[in-house]
mmCIF file of N, CA and C in Angstrom:
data_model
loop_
_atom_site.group_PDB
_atom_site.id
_atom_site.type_symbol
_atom_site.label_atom_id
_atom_site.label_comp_id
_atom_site.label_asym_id
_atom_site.label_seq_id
_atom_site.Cartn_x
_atom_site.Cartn_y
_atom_site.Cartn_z
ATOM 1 N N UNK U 1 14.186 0.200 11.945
ATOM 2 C CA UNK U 1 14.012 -0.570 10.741
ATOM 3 C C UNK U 1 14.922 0.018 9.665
ATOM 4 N N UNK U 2 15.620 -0.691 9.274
ATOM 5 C CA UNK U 2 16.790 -0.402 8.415
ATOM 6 C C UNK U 2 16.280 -1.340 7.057
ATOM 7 N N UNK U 3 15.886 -0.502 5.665
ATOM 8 C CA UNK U 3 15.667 -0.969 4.293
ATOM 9 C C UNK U 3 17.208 -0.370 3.707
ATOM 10 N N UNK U 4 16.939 -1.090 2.471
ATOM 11 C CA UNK U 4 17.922 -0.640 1.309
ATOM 12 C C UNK U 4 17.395 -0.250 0.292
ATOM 13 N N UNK U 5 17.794 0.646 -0.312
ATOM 14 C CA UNK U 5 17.636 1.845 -1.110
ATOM 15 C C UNK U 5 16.312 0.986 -2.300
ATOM 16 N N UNK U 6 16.682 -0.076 -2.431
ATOM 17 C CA UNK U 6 15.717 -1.261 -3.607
ATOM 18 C C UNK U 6 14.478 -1.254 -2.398
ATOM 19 N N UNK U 7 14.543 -1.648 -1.655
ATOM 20 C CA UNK U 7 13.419 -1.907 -0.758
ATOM 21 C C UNK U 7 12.478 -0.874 -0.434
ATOM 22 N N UNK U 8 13.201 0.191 -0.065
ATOM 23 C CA UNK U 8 12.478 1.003 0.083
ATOM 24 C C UNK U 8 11.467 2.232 -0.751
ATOM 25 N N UNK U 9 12.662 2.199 -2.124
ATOM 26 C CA UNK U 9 11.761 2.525 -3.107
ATOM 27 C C UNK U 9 10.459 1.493 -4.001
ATOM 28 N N UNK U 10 10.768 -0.200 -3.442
ATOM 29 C CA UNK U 10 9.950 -1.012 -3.921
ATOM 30 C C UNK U 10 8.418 -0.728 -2.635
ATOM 31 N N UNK U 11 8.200 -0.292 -1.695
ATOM 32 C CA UNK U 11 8.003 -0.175 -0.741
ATOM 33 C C UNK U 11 6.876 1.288 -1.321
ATOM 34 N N UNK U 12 7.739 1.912 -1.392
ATOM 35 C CA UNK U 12 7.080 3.021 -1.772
ATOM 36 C C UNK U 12 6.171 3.403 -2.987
ATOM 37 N N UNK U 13 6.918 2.468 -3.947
ATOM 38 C CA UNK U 13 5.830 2.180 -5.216
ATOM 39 C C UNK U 13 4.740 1.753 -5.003
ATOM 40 N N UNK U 14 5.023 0.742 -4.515
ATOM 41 C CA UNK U 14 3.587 -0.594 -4.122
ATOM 42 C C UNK U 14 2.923 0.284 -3.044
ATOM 43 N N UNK U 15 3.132 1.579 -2.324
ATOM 44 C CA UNK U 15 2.093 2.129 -1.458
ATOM 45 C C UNK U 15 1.367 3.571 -2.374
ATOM 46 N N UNK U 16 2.313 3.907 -3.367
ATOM 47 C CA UNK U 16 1.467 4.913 -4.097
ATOM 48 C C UNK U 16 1.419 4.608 -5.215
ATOM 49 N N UNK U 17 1.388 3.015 -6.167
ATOM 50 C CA UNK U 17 0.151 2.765 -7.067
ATOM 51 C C UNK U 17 -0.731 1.973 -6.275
ATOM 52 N N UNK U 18 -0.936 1.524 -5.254
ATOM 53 C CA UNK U 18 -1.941 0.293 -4.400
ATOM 54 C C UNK U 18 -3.702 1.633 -4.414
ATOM 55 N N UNK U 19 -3.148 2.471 -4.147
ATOM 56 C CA UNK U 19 -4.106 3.316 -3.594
ATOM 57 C C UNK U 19 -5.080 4.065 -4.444
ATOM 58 N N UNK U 20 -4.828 4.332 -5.684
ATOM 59 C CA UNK U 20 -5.317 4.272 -7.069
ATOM 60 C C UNK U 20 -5.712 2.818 -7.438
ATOM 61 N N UNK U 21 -4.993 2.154 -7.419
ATOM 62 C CA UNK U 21 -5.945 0.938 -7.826
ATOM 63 C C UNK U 21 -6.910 0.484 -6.887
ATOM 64 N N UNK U 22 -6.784 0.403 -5.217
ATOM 65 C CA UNK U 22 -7.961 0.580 -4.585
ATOM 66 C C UNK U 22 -8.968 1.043 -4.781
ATOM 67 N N UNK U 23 -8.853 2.245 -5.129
ATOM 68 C CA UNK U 23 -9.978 3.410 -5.399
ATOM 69 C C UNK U 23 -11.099 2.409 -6.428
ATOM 70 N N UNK U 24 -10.089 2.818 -7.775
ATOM 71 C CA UNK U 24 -10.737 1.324 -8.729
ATOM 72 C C UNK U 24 -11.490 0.165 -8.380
ATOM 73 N N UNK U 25 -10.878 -0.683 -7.463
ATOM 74 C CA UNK U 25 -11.562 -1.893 -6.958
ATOM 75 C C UNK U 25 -12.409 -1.836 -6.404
ATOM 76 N N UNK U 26 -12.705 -0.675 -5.600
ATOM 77 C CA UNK U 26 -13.874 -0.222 -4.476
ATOM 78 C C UNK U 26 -15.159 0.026 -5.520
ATOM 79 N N UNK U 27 -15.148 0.599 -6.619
ATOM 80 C CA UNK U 27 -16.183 1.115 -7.025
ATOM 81 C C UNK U 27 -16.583 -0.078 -8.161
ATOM 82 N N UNK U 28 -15.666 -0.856 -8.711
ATOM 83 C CA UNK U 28 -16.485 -2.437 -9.163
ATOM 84 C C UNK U 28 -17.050 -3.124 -7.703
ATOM 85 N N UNK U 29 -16.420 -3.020 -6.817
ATOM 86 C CA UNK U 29 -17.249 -4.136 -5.815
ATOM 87 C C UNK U 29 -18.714 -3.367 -5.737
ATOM 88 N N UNK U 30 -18.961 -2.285 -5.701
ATOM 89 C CA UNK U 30 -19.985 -1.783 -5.331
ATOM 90 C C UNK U 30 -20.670 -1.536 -6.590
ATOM 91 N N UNK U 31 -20.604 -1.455 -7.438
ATOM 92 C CA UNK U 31 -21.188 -1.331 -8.714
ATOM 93 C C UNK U 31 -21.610 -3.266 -9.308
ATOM 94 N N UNK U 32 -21.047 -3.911 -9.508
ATOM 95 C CA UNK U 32 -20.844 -5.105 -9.434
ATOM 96 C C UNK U 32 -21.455 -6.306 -8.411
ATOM 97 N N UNK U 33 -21.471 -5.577 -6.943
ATOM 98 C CA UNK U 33 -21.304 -6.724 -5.665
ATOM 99 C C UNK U 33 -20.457 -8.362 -6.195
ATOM 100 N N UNK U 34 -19.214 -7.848 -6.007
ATOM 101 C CA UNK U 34 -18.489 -9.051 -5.876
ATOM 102 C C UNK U 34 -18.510 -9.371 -4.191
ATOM 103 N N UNK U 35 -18.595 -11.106 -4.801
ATOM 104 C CA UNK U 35 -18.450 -12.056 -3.101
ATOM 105 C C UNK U 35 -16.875 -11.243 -2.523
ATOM 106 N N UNK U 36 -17.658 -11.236 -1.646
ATOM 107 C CA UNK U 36 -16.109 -10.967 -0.349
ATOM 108 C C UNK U 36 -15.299 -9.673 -0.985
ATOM 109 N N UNK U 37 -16.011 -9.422 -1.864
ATOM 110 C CA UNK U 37 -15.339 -7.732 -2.282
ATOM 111 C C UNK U 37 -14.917 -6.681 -1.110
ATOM 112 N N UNK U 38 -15.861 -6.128 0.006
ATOM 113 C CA UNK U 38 -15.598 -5.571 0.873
ATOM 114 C C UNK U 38 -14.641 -5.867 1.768
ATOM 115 N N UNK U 39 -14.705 -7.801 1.970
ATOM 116 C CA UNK U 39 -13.485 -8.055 2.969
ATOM 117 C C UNK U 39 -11.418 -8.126 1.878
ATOM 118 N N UNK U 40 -11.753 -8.005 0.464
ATOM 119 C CA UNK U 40 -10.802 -7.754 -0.108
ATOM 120 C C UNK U 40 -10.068 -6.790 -0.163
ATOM 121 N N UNK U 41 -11.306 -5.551 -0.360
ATOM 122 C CA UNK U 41 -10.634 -4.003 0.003
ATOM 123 C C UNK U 41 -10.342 -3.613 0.971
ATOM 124 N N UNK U 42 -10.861 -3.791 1.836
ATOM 125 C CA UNK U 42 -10.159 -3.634 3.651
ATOM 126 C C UNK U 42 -9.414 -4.220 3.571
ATOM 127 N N UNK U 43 -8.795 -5.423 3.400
ATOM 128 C CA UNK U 43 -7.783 -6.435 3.230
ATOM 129 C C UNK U 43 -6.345 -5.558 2.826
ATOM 130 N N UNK U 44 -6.489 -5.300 1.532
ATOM 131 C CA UNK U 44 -5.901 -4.215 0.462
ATOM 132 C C UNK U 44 -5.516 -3.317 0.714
ATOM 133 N N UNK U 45 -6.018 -2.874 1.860
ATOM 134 C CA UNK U 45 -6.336 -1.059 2.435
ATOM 135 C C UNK U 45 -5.414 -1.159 3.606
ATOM 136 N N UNK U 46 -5.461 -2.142 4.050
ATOM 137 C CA UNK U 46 -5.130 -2.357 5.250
ATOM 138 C C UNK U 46 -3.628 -2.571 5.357
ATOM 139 N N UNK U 47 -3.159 -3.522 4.042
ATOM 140 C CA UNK U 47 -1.568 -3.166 3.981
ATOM 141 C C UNK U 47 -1.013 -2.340 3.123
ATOM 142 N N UNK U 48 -1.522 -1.875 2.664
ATOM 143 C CA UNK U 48 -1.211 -0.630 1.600
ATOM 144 C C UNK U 48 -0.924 0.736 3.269
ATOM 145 N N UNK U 49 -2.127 0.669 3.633
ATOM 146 C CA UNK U 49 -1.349 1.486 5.134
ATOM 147 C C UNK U 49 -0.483 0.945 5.560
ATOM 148 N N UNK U 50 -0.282 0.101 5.763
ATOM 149 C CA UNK U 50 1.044 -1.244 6.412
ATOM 150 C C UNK U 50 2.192 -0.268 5.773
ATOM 151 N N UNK U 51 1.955 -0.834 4.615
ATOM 152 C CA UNK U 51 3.683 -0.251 3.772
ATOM 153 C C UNK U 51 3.745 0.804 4.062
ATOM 154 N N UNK U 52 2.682 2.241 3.290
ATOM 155 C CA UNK U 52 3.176 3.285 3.670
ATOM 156 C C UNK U 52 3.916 3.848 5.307
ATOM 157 N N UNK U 53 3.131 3.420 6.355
ATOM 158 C CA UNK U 53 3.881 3.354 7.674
ATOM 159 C C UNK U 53 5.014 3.400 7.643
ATOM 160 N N UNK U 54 5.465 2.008 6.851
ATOM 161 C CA UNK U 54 7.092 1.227 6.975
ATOM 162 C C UNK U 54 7.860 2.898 6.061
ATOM 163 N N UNK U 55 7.536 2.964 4.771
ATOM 164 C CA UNK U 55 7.820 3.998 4.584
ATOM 165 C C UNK U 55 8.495 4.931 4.986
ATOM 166 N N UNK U 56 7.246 5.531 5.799
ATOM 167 C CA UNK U 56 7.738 6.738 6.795
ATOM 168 C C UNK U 56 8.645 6.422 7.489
ATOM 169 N N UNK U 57 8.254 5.791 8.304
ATOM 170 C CA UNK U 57 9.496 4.932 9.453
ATOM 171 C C UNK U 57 10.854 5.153 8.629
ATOM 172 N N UNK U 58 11.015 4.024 7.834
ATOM 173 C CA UNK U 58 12.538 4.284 6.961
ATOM 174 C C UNK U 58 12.901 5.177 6.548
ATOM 175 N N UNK U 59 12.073 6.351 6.122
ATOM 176 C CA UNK U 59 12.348 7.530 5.515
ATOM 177 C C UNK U 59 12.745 8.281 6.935
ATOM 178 N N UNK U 60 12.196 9.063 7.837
ATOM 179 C CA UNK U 60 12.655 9.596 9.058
ATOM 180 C C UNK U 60 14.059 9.297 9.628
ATOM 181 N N UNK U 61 14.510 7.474 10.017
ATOM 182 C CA UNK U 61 15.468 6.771 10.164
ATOM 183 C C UNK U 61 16.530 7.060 9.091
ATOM 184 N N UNK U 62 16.268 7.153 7.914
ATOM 185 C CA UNK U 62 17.256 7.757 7.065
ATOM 186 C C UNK U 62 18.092 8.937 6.921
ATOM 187 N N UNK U 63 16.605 10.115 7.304
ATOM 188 C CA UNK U 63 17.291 11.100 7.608
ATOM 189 C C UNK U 63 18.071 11.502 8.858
ATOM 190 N N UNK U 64 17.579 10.474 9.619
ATOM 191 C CA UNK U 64 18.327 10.734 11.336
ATOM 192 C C UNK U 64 19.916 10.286 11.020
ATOM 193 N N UNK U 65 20.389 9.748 10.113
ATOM 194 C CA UNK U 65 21.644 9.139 9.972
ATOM 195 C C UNK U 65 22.682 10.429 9.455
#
């Protein structure tokens, strides 16, 4: 997987502010009980790991060059 330098730092933002604001969202759903709150944060959680993955991946691949 080959990113560009925009991508991958856009990539990397959106995986280390997502995870702080998760945190956040988790504790209104549960303080709160919003509908479908739980299937939002897993949702949330779930590509926020997505990206960071991609991340790594590109980052390793970068340095292999």
């Amino acid at each position: 997987m080959n990113l560009t330098n925009q991508q991958y730092d856009t990539l990397k933002t959106i995986a280390l502010i997502i995870t702080p604001i998760l945190a956040f969202l988790a504790s209104l759903v549960s303080i709160w009980n919003f509908p479908y709150g739980e299937q939002i944060i897993a949702t949330l959680t779930a590509l926020d790991t997505l990206f960071g993955a991609i991340v790594v991946i590109a980052n390793k691949k970068y340095k292999e060059k």
